[in-house]
Amino acid sequence: MSHAAATLMRAARPMVVAGTLGLLLLVLAALSAVPAIVSLVLGDTGLEWRLFGVAALELLLGTLLVRLPRPDDIQWNEALAVTGLAFLLAAGAMVWPLMGNEIGALDAWFEAVSGVTTTGLTTLRDMAERPAGFLFLRAWMQWYGGLGIAVLTVALIMRHHASGRRLLETTGESLTHASARDHARRVLLVYLGLTGLAVFGVWMSGLAPFQALLHGLAAVATGGFAASDRNIAPLPPVSVAVLSAICLAAAVSLPLYAQLWRKGPRALLGEPDVRALIASAVVTAALLALIGVTLDGVAWPRALADGLVQSISAQTDTGFSTVDIAALPAASQLVLIVSMTIGGCTGSTAGGIKLIRLLILIRLVQLALRRTAVSERAVLGANVGTARIEPDAVAAALQLLGLWALVLILSWFVFLLHGVAPLASLFEVASATANAGLSAGLTGPDLAPLLKVVLSVDMLLGRVEILALLVLLYYPTWFGRRRAS
Amino acid sequence: MSHAAATLMRAARPMVVAGTLGLLLLVLAALSAVPAIVSLVLGDTGLEWRLFGVAALELLLGTLLVRLPRPDDIQWNEALAVTGLAFLLAAGAMVWPLMGNEIGALDAWFEAVSGVTTTGLTTLRDMAERPAGFLFLRAWMQWYGGLGIAVLTVALIMRHHASGRRLLETTGESLTHASARDHARRVLLVYLGLTGLAVFGVWMSGLAPFQALLHGLAAVATGGFAASDRNIAPLPPVSVAVLSAICLAAAVSLPLYAQLWRKGPRALLGEPDVRALIASAVVTAALLALIGVTLDGVAWPRALADGLVQSISAQTDTGFSTVDIAALPAASQLVLIVSMTIGGCTGSTAGGIKLIRLLILIRLVQLALRRTAVSERAVLGANVGTARIEPDAVAAALQLLGLWALVLILSWFVFLLHGVAPLASLFEVASATANAGLSAGLTGPDLAPLLKVVLSVDMLLGRVEILALLVLLYYPTWFGRRRAS
Ligand SMILES: [K+]
Ligand SMILES: [K+]
């Protein structure tokens, strides 16, 4: 780094980070009170008082911290640090309440991380025998985890990040603090609306109201927790179809829904990454069906139906499943690994590397081929849809792809050191990092403790696209010159 | 694509491609005559006359085609098409001669591709019983394959490609046709010099002259064919050490050696990717040794020695081995997969994605972290060594990384469809694509024919960094407006 650049660097202001976290703690206190009340009403023992205790602590801490100054000009490292810490805090706060359901500390941590990151992997069994309040808490963690992703990213990161700013600009607004706040409010309304539709739709499909609530919350957050050890396999086919539709809707950039009344279906179907989402899900389903028919002798209609459910679940990184993934042919598991890792659309609760990066990659390859046929002095540009691919977006895509590969390889390496089956290991690691939640059978009570830790770290890293957690470990984030706060 | 860009596009001129291939055929004729004479002297039956036949055919065709016009201003798509076709031609020409040694057509094709791409995978067994002329032919194919990579890339591609041009510019020359030719001549001299040193060094290490020749040629080309089914495991430790040193030397950008007399050791050790080569090999060796000691109970000195030999072989994509890779722990195999895929330095005979792309990636991550701490209006740049990372290099790295991942995933998918073991499949596919040649035991006479085809395609794709073969399949390369030739 040059000296000139070094003098431009500003460490994060601890007071600003703490103050913003204080506001967040107040929100978390309100969010923690909901399952506490539900548990109280449904008559659980142990869970509700722990939840009230956590809510009270969050309220106390939040009230203290929120008095700290929160200037309008929050720095990017501060925004990223708050995002990283928010997920750590939200998960950490639920460990002790979850332990009230006779769960060890590590499994409670795993479940909490899996919940707030909307991953949906679980090391717990006998889910059908667990109390209703506990099941609600799991669904609720996913729901507000999804809310966090949808709203926090807009409110904190987008106005600091060039590509995020462009997302705001597509709605025709200028980039003021107020407009980012409006935008976050609009996303919140979309999320609430989708949630209402989801729960109502699942209820109409024939599930009991409480089951509809559990699955509707898990679907709209692309979370994937279910109320059975066989995931959603026991649900009637109509409910499975409705849930799949909700997952697909939730994997689309949420701000687009705010344009539906003005632009009509074009608001969604005109977007390249929405089309890519549908195309990827269809290709994945076709591959799964083809493998099922040829290698496993499944009949075509069944193979197509199963293929579509699993492919939508993988592509949207929801993690619902109606078949035993561990029993699928190795080739099908590889297809799912790729689908989960690519993931859904930016601005949604879906995980993975995101389809926009795949589109950028495809355009760059097309551009490279086209360039072979023109004089190198001719300047060619590439677009995704109507948006020009800027050098910054290319660098960001390469950096994310590289970091993602590094996380997968390192995590896989630890699994292999433990002597676990290679493909199932890669599947589990890819699923956790993409916040997908499908499991090839390794994630369960018997998974080695270190591997549970690895998967929980993967879930957190994937959820914040790695950078927000790296920022927490980056020395200049905390040490160096800072502005007066 | 915009209309303006389309009108700038120029299809390749078939006469120019054919004329350049004519020149290449004349070189191939001379190169084919060498093993023919060696076989004649050593007294093989069958092989020598087939080789003379091929040489004669190449001479005839070359003489006819070389009369076609070869303008100085060869287009980039023409240069890439020639490169892609050159490897197909060079491999194809050796199929019939190889079949003279009682080898089926597919195995002969596999061996020829493995040879000219300097990969070193082989489906043949009983190597110790094969005639000397046959062993020489294999070593020779690798040697001139390496020559082709070193010289062709400079002569044809580099002056058309921005990053290649920069490589030329580091030697302080301007970009004329003549300087590119000078440059190619210099690389040729370096390659010949290294070859002489290699053969002499291996001979001095205690091998018989003919064995020294076989292994010296395979090492300098980072080829990896050996004269035993146990690869170089039967060789004395001193010879193994000398071979490792040669591989390391051959994985360094060859033009740098031309600066040795002027700059001293700094010409090599001052280069970021040479330092990265050494660092990667050391890290890989340490990981292999650590796993060997902890999981397999190997003693430290032995584990370090084995680790170093296998790591240098993997990092330089040579493919020599002194241990049974299939018997290594899964974690060690993953380490080798990563090492092979990263590979050596640009401008050498090594394969893989190349270390410079890893360095670009590391710098981009550093830059992304640094940017979180500065105002986004501040412009930060990133360097590798003294060279600035241009947006084009970032786009090229992303495009190569994406295509490489696609090739690995598709090939792995075909292997998994055949029910082959997952990790060994990935190892074989990664090794072939990186032109490394280490094998986890799948590549042999019993490998399914389709999988032999997949690996041979992988070797060709990896050798030309994918694009040069894609260009052959790209419609506008052959159809559309073209300049008068
Ligand atoms: K999920
Ligand atoms: K090799």
mmCIF file of N, CA, C and O and ligand atoms in Angstrom, chain A residues 114 117-121 142 218 221-225 313 316-320 349-351 431 434-438 463, ligand 1:
data_model
loop_
_atom_site.group_PDB
_atom_site.id
_atom_site.type_symbol
_atom_site.label_atom_id
_atom_site.label_comp_id
_atom_site.label_asym_id
_atom_site.label_seq_id
_atom_site.Cartn_x
_atom_site.Cartn_y
_atom_site.Cartn_z
ATOM 1 N N SER A 114 -27.604 -21.685 12.340
ATOM 2 C CA SER A 114 -28.350 -22.192 11.191
ATOM 3 C C SER A 114 -29.660 -21.430 11.025
ATOM 4 O O SER A 114 -30.097 -21.171 9.901
ATOM 5 N N THR A 117 -28.912 -17.451 10.070
ATOM 6 C CA THR A 117 -28.338 -17.324 8.728
ATOM 7 C C THR A 117 -29.275 -17.909 7.676
ATOM 8 O O THR A 117 -28.931 -17.950 6.508
ATOM 9 N N THR A 118 -30.465 -18.359 8.101
ATOM 10 C CA THR A 118 -31.462 -18.998 7.224
ATOM 11 C C THR A 118 -30.871 -20.171 6.457
ATOM 12 O O THR A 118 -31.180 -20.391 5.293
ATOM 13 N N THR A 119 -30.019 -20.963 7.135
ATOM 14 C CA THR A 119 -29.429 -22.122 6.466
ATOM 15 C C THR A 119 -30.348 -23.333 6.549
ATOM 16 O O THR A 119 -30.697 -23.937 5.526
ATOM 17 N N GLY A 120 -30.705 -23.720 7.778
ATOM 18 C CA GLY A 120 -31.654 -24.825 7.900
ATOM 19 C C GLY A 120 -31.036 -26.189 8.147
ATOM 20 O O GLY A 120 -31.751 -27.185 8.198
ATOM 21 N N LEU A 121 -29.700 -26.271 8.258
ATOM 22 C CA LEU A 121 -29.080 -27.528 8.687
ATOM 23 C C LEU A 121 -29.380 -27.716 10.172
ATOM 24 O O LEU A 121 -29.429 -26.743 10.928
ATOM 25 N N GLN A 142 -35.303 -18.033 11.801
ATOM 26 C CA GLN A 142 -35.076 -17.955 10.352
ATOM 27 C C GLN A 142 -35.756 -16.732 9.775
ATOM 28 O O GLN A 142 -35.188 -16.028 8.942
ATOM 29 N N ALA A 218 -40.471 -20.436 7.412
ATOM 30 C CA ALA A 218 -39.234 -21.049 6.916
ATOM 31 C C ALA A 218 -39.078 -20.846 5.412
ATOM 32 O O ALA A 218 -37.960 -20.699 4.913
ATOM 33 N N ALA A 221 -38.249 -17.070 4.333
ATOM 34 C CA ALA A 221 -36.869 -16.727 4.679
ATOM 35 C C ALA A 221 -35.883 -17.597 3.902
ATOM 36 O O ALA A 221 -34.675 -17.490 4.127
ATOM 37 N N THR A 222 -36.382 -18.419 2.972
ATOM 38 C CA THR A 222 -35.572 -19.475 2.326
ATOM 39 C C THR A 222 -34.711 -20.155 3.388
ATOM 40 O O THR A 222 -33.526 -20.393 3.196
ATOM 41 N N GLY A 223 -35.388 -20.488 4.500
ATOM 42 C CA GLY A 223 -34.682 -21.049 5.655
ATOM 43 C C GLY A 223 -34.557 -22.553 5.630
ATOM 44 O O GLY A 223 -33.473 -23.103 5.689
ATOM 45 N N GLY A 224 -35.698 -23.247 5.529
ATOM 46 C CA GLY A 224 -35.630 -24.681 5.313
ATOM 47 C C GLY A 224 -35.769 -25.560 6.540
ATOM 48 O O GLY A 224 -35.771 -26.781 6.407
ATOM 49 N N PHE A 225 -35.885 -24.959 7.746
ATOM 50 C CA PHE A 225 -36.196 -25.791 8.915
ATOM 51 C C PHE A 225 -37.593 -26.387 8.719
ATOM 52 O O PHE A 225 -38.504 -25.702 8.261
ATOM 53 N N SER A 313 -35.478 -25.987 -4.327
ATOM 54 C CA SER A 313 -34.939 -25.882 -2.977
ATOM 55 C C SER A 313 -33.449 -25.541 -3.005
ATOM 56 O O SER A 313 -32.972 -24.715 -2.225
ATOM 57 N N THR A 316 -32.750 -21.872 -4.780
ATOM 58 C CA THR A 316 -33.135 -20.752 -3.916
ATOM 59 C C THR A 316 -32.435 -20.839 -2.565
ATOM 60 O O THR A 316 -32.665 -20.011 -1.689
ATOM 61 N N ASP A 317 -31.617 -21.877 -2.376
ATOM 62 C CA ASP A 317 -30.923 -22.112 -1.107
ATOM 63 C C ASP A 317 -31.882 -22.194 0.078
ATOM 64 O O ASP A 317 -31.593 -21.679 1.159
ATOM 65 N N THR A 318 -33.045 -22.823 -0.152
ATOM 66 C CA THR A 318 -33.995 -22.997 0.941
ATOM 67 C C THR A 318 -33.652 -24.221 1.783
ATOM 68 O O THR A 318 -33.576 -24.152 3.003
ATOM 69 N N GLY A 319 -33.458 -25.360 1.128
ATOM 70 C CA GLY A 319 -33.057 -26.541 1.868
ATOM 71 C C GLY A 319 -34.192 -27.482 2.237
ATOM 72 O O GLY A 319 -33.976 -28.469 2.929
ATOM 73 N N PHE A 320 -35.434 -27.179 1.790
ATOM 74 C CA PHE A 320 -36.510 -28.164 1.936
ATOM 75 C C PHE A 320 -36.160 -29.390 1.089
ATOM 76 O O PHE A 320 -35.557 -29.267 0.012
ATOM 77 N N THR A 349 -33.377 -13.214 0.231
ATOM 78 C CA THR A 349 -32.857 -13.955 1.381
ATOM 79 C C THR A 349 -32.087 -15.196 0.933
ATOM 80 O O THR A 349 -31.569 -15.918 1.771
ATOM 81 N N ALA A 350 -32.037 -15.468 -0.366
ATOM 82 C CA ALA A 350 -31.308 -16.629 -0.869
ATOM 83 C C ALA A 350 -29.806 -16.448 -0.619
ATOM 84 O O ALA A 350 -29.328 -15.332 -0.426
ATOM 85 N N GLY A 351 -29.078 -17.555 -0.611
ATOM 86 C CA GLY A 351 -27.643 -17.485 -0.361
ATOM 87 C C GLY A 351 -26.840 -17.764 -1.609
ATOM 88 O O GLY A 351 -27.293 -17.514 -2.725
ATOM 89 N N SER A 431 -23.326 -26.708 1.150
ATOM 90 C CA SER A 431 -24.678 -26.379 1.597
ATOM 91 C C SER A 431 -24.642 -25.348 2.723
ATOM 92 O O SER A 431 -25.418 -24.389 2.732
ATOM 93 N N ALA A 434 -23.439 -21.881 1.376
ATOM 94 C CA ALA A 434 -24.458 -21.234 0.549
ATOM 95 C C ALA A 434 -25.735 -20.966 1.345
ATOM 96 O O ALA A 434 -26.716 -20.492 0.782
ATOM 97 N N ASN A 435 -25.727 -21.273 2.652
ATOM 98 C CA ASN A 435 -26.934 -21.135 3.478
ATOM 99 C C ASN A 435 -28.114 -21.869 2.871
ATOM 100 O O ASN A 435 -29.248 -21.382 2.891
ATOM 101 N N ALA A 436 -27.824 -23.046 2.296
ATOM 102 C CA ALA A 436 -28.872 -23.811 1.618
ATOM 103 C C ALA A 436 -29.573 -24.735 2.605
ATOM 104 O O ALA A 436 -30.788 -24.685 2.768
ATOM 105 N N GLY A 437 -28.815 -25.616 3.260
ATOM 106 C CA GLY A 437 -29.418 -26.433 4.300
ATOM 107 C C GLY A 437 -29.786 -27.849 3.890
ATOM 108 O O GLY A 437 -30.233 -28.623 4.722
ATOM 109 N N LEU A 438 -29.646 -28.185 2.596
ATOM 110 C CA LEU A 438 -29.784 -29.586 2.209
ATOM 111 C C LEU A 438 -28.633 -30.359 2.852
ATOM 112 O O LEU A 438 -27.545 -29.824 3.033
ATOM 113 N N ARG A 463 -23.202 -16.190 4.733
ATOM 114 C CA ARG A 463 -24.318 -15.266 4.901
ATOM 115 C C ARG A 463 -23.926 -13.821 4.642
ATOM 116 O O ARG A 463 -24.690 -13.049 4.078
HETATM 117 K K K C 1 -31.717 -22.370 3.649
#
